[in-house]
Short mmCIF file of C-alpha atoms in Angstrom, two decimals:
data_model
loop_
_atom_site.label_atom_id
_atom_site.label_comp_id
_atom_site.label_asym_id
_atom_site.label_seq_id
_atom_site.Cartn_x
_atom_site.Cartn_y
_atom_site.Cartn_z
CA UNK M 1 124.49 48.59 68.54
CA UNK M 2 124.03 47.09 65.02
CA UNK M 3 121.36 48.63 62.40
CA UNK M 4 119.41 44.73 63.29
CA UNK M 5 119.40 45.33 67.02
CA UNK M 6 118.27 49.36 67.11
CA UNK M 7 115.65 48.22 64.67
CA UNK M 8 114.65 45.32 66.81
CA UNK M 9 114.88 47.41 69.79
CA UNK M 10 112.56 50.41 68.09
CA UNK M 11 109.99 47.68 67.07
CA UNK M 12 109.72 46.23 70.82
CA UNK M 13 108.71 49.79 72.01
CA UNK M 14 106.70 51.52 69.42
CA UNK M 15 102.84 50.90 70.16
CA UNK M 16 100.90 49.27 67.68
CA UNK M 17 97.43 50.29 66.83
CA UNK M 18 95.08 47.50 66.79
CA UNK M 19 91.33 47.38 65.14
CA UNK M 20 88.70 45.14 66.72
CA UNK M 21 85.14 44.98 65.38
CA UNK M 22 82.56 44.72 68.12
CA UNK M 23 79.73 43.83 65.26
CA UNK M 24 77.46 41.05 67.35
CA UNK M 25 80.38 40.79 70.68
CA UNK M 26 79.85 40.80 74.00
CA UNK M 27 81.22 44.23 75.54
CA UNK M 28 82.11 41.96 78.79
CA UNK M 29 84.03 38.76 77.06
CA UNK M 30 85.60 41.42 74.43
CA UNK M 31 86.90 43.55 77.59
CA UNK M 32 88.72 40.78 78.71
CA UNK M 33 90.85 40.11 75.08
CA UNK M 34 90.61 44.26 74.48
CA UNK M 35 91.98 44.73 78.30
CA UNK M 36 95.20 42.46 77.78
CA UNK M 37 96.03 44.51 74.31
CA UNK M 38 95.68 48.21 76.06
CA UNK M 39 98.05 47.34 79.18
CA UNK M 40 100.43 45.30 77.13
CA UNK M 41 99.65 42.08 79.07
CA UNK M 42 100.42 40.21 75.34
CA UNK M 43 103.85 41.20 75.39
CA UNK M 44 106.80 39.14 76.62
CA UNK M 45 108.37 42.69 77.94
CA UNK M 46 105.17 43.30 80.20
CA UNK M 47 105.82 44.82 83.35
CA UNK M 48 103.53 47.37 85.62
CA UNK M 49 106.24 49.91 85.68
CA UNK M 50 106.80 49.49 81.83
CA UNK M 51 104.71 51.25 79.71
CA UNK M 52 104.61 49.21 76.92
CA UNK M 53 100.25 49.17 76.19
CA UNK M 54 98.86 49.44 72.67
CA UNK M 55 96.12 51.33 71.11
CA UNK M 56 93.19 49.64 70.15
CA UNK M 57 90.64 51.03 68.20
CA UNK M 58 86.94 49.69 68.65
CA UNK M 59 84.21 50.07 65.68
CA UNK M 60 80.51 49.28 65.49
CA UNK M 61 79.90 49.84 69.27
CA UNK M 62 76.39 49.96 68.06
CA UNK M 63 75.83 46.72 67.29
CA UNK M 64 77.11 44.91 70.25
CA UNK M 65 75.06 41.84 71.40
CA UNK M 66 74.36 40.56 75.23
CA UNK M 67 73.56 37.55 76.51
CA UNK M 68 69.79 36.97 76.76
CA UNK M 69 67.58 39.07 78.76
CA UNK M 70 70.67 41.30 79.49
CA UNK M 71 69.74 44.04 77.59
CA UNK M 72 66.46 45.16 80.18
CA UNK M 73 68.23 43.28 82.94
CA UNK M 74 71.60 45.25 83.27
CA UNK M 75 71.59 48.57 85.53
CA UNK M 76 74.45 51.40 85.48
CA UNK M 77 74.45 53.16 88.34
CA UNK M 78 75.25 56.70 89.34
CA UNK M 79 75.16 58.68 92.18
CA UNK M 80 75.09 62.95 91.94
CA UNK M 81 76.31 62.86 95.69
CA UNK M 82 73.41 65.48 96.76
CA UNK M 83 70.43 63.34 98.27
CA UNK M 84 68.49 61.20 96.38
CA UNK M 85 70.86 61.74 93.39
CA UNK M 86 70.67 57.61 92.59
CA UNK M 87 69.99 56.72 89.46
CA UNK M 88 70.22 53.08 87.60
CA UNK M 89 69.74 53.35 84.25
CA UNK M 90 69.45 50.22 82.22
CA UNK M 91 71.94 48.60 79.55
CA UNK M 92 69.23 49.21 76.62
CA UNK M 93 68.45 52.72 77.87
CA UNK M 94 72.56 53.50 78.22
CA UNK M 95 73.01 52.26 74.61
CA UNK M 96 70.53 54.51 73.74
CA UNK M 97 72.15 57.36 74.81
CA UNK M 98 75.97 56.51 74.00
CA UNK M 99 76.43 53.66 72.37
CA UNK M 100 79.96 53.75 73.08
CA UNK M 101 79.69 54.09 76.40
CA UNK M 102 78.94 50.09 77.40
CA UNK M 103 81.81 48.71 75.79
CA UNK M 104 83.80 51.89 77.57
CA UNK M 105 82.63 50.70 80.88
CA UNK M 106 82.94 46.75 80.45
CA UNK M 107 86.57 47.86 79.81
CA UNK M 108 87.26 49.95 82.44
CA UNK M 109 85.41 47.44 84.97
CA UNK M 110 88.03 44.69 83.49
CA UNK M 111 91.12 46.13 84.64
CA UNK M 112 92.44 46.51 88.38
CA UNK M 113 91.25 50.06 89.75
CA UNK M 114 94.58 51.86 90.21
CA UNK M 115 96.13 54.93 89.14
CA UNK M 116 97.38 53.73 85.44
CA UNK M 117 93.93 52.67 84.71
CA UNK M 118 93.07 56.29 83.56
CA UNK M 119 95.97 56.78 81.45
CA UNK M 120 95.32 53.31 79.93
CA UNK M 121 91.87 54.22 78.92
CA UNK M 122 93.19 57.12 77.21
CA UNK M 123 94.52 54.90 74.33
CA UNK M 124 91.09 53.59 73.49
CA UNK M 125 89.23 54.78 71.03
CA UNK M 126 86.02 53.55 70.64
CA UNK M 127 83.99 54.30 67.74
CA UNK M 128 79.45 53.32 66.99
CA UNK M 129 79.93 52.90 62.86
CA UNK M 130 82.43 51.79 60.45
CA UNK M 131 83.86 55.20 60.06
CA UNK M 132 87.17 55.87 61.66
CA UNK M 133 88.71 59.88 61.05
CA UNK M 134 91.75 59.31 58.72
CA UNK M 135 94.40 60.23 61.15
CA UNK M 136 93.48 56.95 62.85
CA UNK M 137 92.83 54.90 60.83
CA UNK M 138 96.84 55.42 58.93
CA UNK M 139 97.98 54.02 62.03
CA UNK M 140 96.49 50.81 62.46
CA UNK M 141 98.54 47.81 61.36
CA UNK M 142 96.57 44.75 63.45
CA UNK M 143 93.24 43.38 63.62
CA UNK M 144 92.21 41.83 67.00
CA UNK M 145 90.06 38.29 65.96
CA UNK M 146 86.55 38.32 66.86
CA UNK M 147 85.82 36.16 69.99
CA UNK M 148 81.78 35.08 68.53
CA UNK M 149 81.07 34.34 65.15
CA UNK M 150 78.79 37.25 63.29
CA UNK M 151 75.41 35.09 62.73
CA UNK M 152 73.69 34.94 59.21
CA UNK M 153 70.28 36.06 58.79
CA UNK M 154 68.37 33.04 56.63
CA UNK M 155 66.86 36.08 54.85
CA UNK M 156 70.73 37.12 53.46
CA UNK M 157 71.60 33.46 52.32
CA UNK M 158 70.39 32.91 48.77
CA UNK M 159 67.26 31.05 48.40
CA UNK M 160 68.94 27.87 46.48
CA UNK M 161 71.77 27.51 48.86
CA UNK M 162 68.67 26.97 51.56
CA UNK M 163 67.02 24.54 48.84
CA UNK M 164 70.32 22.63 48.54
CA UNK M 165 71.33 22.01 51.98
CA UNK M 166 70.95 19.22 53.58
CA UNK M 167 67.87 18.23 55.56
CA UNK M 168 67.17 16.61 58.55
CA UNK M 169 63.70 16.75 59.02
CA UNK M 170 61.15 15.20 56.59
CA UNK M 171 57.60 15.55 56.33
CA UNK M 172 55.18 12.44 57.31
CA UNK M 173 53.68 11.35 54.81
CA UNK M 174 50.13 12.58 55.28
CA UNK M 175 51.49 16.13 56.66
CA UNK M 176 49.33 18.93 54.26
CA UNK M 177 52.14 21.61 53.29
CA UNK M 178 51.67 25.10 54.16
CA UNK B 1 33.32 7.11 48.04
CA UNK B 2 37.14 5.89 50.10
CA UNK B 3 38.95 6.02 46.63
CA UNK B 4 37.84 8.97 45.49
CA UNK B 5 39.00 10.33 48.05
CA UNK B 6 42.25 8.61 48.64
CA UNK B 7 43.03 9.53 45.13
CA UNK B 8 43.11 13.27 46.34
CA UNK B 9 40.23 14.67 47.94
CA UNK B 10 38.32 17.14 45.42
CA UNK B 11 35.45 19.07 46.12
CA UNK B 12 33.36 21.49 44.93
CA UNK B 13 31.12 24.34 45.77
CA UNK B 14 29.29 27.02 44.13
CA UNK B 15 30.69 30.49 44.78
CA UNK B 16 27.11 32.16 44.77
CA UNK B 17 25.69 29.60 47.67
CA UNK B 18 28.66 29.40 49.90
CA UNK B 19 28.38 27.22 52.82
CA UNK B 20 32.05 26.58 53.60
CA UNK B 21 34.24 29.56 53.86
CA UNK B 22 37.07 29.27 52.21
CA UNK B 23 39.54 29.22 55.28
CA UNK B 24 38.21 26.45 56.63
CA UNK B 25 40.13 23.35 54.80
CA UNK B 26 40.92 20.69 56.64
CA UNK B 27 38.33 18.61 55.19
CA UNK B 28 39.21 14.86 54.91
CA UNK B 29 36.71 12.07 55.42
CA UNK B 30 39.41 9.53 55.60
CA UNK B 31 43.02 9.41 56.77
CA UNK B 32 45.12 11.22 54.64
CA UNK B 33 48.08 9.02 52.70
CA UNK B 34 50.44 11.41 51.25
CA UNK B 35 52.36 14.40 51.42
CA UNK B 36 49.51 16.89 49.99
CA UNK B 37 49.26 20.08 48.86
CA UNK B 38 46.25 22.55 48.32
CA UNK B 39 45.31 23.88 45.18
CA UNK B 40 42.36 25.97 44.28
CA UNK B 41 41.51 27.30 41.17
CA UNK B 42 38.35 27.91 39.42
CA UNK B 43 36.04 26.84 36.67
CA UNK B 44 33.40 29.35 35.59
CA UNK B 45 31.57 30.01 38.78
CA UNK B 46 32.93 26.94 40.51
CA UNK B 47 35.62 27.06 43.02
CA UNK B 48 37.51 24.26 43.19
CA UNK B 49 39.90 23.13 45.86
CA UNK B 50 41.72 19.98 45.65
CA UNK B 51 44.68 18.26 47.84
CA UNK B 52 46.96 16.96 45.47
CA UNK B 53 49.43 14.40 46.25
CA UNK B 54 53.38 15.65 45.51
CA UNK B 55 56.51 14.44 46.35
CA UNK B 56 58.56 15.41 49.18
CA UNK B 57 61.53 18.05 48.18
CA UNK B 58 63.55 16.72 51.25
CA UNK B 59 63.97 13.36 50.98
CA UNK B 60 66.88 13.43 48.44
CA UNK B 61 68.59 15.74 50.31
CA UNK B 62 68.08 13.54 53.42
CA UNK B 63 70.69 13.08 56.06
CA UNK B 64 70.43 10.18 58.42
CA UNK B 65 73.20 8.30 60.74
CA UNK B 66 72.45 4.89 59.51
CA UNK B 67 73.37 6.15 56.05
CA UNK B 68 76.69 7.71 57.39
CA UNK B 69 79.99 5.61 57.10
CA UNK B 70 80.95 5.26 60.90
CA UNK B 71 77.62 4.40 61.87
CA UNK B 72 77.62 2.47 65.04
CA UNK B 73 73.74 0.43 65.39
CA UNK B 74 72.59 0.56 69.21
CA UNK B 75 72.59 -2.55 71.01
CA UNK B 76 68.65 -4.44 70.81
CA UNK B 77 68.43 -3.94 74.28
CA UNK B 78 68.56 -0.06 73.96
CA UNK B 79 65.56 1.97 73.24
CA UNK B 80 66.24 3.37 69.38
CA UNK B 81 67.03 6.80 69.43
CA UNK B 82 65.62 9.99 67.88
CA UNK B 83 66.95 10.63 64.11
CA UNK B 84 68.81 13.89 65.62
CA UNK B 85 69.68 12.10 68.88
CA UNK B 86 71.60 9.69 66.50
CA UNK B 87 72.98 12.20 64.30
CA UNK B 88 74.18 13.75 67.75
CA UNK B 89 74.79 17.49 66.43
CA UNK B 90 75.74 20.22 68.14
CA UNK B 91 73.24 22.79 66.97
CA UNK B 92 73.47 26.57 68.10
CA UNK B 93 70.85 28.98 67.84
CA UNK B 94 72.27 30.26 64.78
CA UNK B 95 72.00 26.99 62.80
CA UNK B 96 68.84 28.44 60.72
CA UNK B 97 69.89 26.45 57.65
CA UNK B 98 68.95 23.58 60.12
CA UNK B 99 66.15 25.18 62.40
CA UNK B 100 64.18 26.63 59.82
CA UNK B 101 63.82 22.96 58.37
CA UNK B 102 61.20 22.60 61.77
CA UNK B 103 59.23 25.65 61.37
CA UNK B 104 56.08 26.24 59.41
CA UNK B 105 56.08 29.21 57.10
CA UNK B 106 54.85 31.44 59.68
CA UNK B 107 57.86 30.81 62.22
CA UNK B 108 55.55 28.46 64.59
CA UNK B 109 57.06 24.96 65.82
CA UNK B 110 55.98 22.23 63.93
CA UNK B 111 54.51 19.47 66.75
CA UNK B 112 56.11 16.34 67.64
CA UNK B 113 53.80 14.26 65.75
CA UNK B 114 55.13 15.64 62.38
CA UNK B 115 58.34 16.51 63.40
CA UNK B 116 58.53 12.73 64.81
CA UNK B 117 61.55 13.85 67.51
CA UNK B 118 61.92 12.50 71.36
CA UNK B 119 60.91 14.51 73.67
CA UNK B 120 63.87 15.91 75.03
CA UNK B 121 65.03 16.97 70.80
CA UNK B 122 61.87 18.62 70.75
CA UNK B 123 61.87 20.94 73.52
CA UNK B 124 64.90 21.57 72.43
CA UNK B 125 64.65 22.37 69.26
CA UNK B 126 61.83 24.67 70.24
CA UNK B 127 63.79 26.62 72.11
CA UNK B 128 66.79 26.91 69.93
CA UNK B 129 64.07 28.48 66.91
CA UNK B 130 62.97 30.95 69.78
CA UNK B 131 66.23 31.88 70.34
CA UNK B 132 66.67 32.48 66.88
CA UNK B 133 63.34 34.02 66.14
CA UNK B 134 64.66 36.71 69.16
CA UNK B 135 67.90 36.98 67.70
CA UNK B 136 66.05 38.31 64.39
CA UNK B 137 67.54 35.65 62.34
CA UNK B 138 64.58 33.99 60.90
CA UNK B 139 63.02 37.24 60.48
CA UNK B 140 61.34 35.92 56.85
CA UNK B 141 59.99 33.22 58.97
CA UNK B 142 57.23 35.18 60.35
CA UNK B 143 53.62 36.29 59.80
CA UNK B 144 52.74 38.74 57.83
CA UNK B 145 52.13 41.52 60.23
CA UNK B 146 55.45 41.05 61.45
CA UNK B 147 58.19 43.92 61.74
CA UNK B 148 60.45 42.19 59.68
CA UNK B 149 63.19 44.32 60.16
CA UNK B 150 64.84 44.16 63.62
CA UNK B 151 65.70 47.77 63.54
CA UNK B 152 62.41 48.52 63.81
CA UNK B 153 61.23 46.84 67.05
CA UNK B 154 61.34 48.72 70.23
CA UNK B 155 62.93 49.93 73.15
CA UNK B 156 65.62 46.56 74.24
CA UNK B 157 64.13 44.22 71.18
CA UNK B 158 65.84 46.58 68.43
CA UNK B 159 69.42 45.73 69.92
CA UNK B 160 71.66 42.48 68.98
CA UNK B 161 70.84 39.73 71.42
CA UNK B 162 72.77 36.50 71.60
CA UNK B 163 71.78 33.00 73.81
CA UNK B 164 73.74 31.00 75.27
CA UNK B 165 73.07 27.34 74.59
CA UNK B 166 73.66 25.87 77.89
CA UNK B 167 70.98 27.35 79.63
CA UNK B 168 68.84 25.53 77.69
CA UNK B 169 67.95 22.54 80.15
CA UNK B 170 69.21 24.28 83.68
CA UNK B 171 66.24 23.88 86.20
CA UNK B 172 67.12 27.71 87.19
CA UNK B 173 69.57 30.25 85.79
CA UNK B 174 72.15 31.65 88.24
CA UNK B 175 71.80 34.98 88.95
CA UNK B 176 75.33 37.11 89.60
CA UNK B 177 74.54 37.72 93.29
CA UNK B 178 73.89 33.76 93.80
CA UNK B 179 77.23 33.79 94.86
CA UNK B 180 77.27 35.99 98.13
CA UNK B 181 74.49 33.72 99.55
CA UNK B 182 75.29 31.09 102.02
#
C-alpha cells in the first residue's frame, strides 16, 4: 500500500467532528440533517454494519425556535410505571428545565429505534451557549450549514440603512403622520 | 375661513381657559390636502398647535412595477391590480425592512384606506407584521409600556418562535393526528 492510499484509507475512517449552530432552528427539521451526519448516512461507505458515524457538536440549544404555537402546544410524555405516574410536560416547560434536552429528543425520535441508536447518541454533544470545553472544541474541523436563516431584529439594523431602503408603501396625501 | 385652513389648519387656545385637551387633535373643518404633520409650540401663554404641510420622505425612494424594466401592463379587460400584487413579492415574516413600512409607530396596522392595498394584500400583510411582532422582531415598533426585550416576556413568549408562511390563507391548520382519521 502506497503512502497516497494508507493516507486515503486513514481519512475514509477517522470521524470528523462537525459544529452546527441551532441559534433560531427547528430541533425537528435540524434532526433530520444532524441525524444523517451522526450515523454516517452522508458517506459513500455507509453501511448498518459499518461504523463509520461522525460527531457533531450542537451549540445554542437555548435559542432554538418552533413553529408557531408549538412552544405551549407540544407535550413530552413520561410514564414512572407505578400508577398514575403520567406526566406530559410541555415543550416551553421542558426547555425550561434542560434546554438541551428538546433538540436531544427530536434527534433521537429521527432515527429508527434499534440497538445502535444508543451508541449513536453517544457521539452527540449538545451544548445551551456558545461555550464549548477546549478538548472539544480542538477537534472540530466542519461546520454543518444552517437549514433557516437567523432573522434581524429592525432594532439591530442601523437607523439610515432603514431610511435608505426602498419603500413600497406611501402615505396618501392627506394621511396626518404620527 | 376654507383657505385658512387649507393653508394648514392653525389654532389657538389659551392655556389658563382650556377647553380642548390637548390629546384630542383631529380637528379639521375641511378635508385635509396634504401629507401633515403636528407641531405645537408656544407663545407666551398661548399654545399653539398647527398641521403643517411636509413632504413625503418615501416617495423618492419609491418602488413600483410600472417603473421596473420588464414590466408587463395587464390587459384593459383585467381589473388593475394592487401596487404589491403587481410587484408580486414574496415577503416572509422577517421582511421588517418591508413590514415596518405599514405600521404606525406604535406597531398597529395601518387601515386599508391609507395603506390603499386589495383586500387579500391587506390581510395579509396584517398577518405577516403579527407574525413578526410575535417573533420579537419589531420589538421598537411598540408602545411604550411594552417589554421591549423578548427575554423578558413570560413563560412560552420569552422563547424563539418562527411562522410558517403558508398557513397564512388555509381555512384550518392540520393538526398531526388529522392523519389517523378516516
Amino acid at each position: 500500500m502506497s503512502a497516497v492510499k494508507r493516507a486515503q484509507q486513514w481519512a475514509t475512517f477517522a470521524r470528523t467532528w462537525h459544529i452546527f449552530d441551532c441559534k433560531w432552528q427547528d430541533p425537528y427539521e435540524s434532526a433530520n440533517v444532524i441525524k444523517k451526519y451522526l450515523m454516517g448516512l452522508h458517506k459513500p461507505i455507509y453501511h448498518p454494519m459499518n461504523d463509520c458515524g461522525d460527531v457533531v457538536v450542537c451549540i445554542n440549544s437555548r435559542e432554538i425556535a418552533l413553529r408557531g404555537d408549538e412552544w405551549r402546544q407540544r407535550a413530552y410524555f413520561h410514564h414512572t410505571g407505578y400508577p398514575g405516574g403520567a406526566t406530559w410536560t410541555l415543550a416551553w416547560e421542558l426547555h425550561n428545565k434542560d434546554p438541551t434536552m428538546i433538540i436531544k429528543k427530536a434527534v433521537y425520535r429521527a432515527m429508527k429505534g434499534n440497538l445502535q441508536r444508543r451508541h449513536t447518541m453517544e457521539r452527540l454533544f449538545i451544548y445551551p451557549g456558545e461555550v464549548i470545553p477546549e478538548e472539544v472544541k480542538q477537534n472540530i474541523t466542519n461546520q454543518i450549514r444552517q437549514i433557516r436563516l437567523v432573522p434581524t431584529r429592525l432594532d439591530h439594523i442601523p437607523e439610515e440603512e432603514v431610511q435608505k431602503y426602498p419603500k413600497v408603501m406611501d402615505y396618501p396625501e392627506d394621511y396626518v403622520l404620527k | 375661513m376654507t383657505k385658512i385652513v387649507r393653508a394648514g389648519f392653525t389654532f389657538a387656545k389659551n392655556c389658563k381657559n382650556a377647553v380642548i385637551s390637548t390629546s384630542v387633535r383631529a380637528i379639521s373643518i375641511t378635508k385635509q390636502l396634504n401629507l401633515k404633520e403636528l407641531r405645537e409650540h408656544t407663545e407666551g401663554t398661548t399654545l399653539v398647535v398647527e398641521g403643517v404641510t411636509v413632504p413625503s420622505p418615501r416617495t423618492a425612494l419609491l418602488v413600483r412595477a410600472e417603473n421596473l424594466s420588464g414590466y408587463v401592463p395587464p390587459e384593459s379587460s383585467e381589473k388593475k391590480p394592487c401596487y404589491m400584487c403587481a410587484l408580486g413579492l414574496d415577503v416572509k415574516h422577517t421582511d421588517v425592512l418591508i413590514l415596518s413600512q405599514f405600521v404606525r409607530s406604535d406597531g398597529c396596522m395601518l387601515p386599508r384606506r391609507i395603506t390603499g392595498l386589495c383586500s387579500r394584500q391587506q390581510k395579509k400583510i396584517g398577518k405577516l407584521v403579527t407574525m413578526a411582532q410575535k417573533a420579537g422582531l419589531m420589538i421598537n415598533l411598540t408602545p411604550s409600556y411594552c417589554h421591549k426585550d423578548p427575554k423578558k416576556r413570560r413563560d412560552y413568549k420569552k422563547f424563539n418562535t418562527y411562522f410558517d408562511e403558508k398557513t397564512i390563507f388555509w381555512w384550518r391548520i392540520p393538526k398531526p393526528t388529522d392523519k389517523f382519521k378516516r
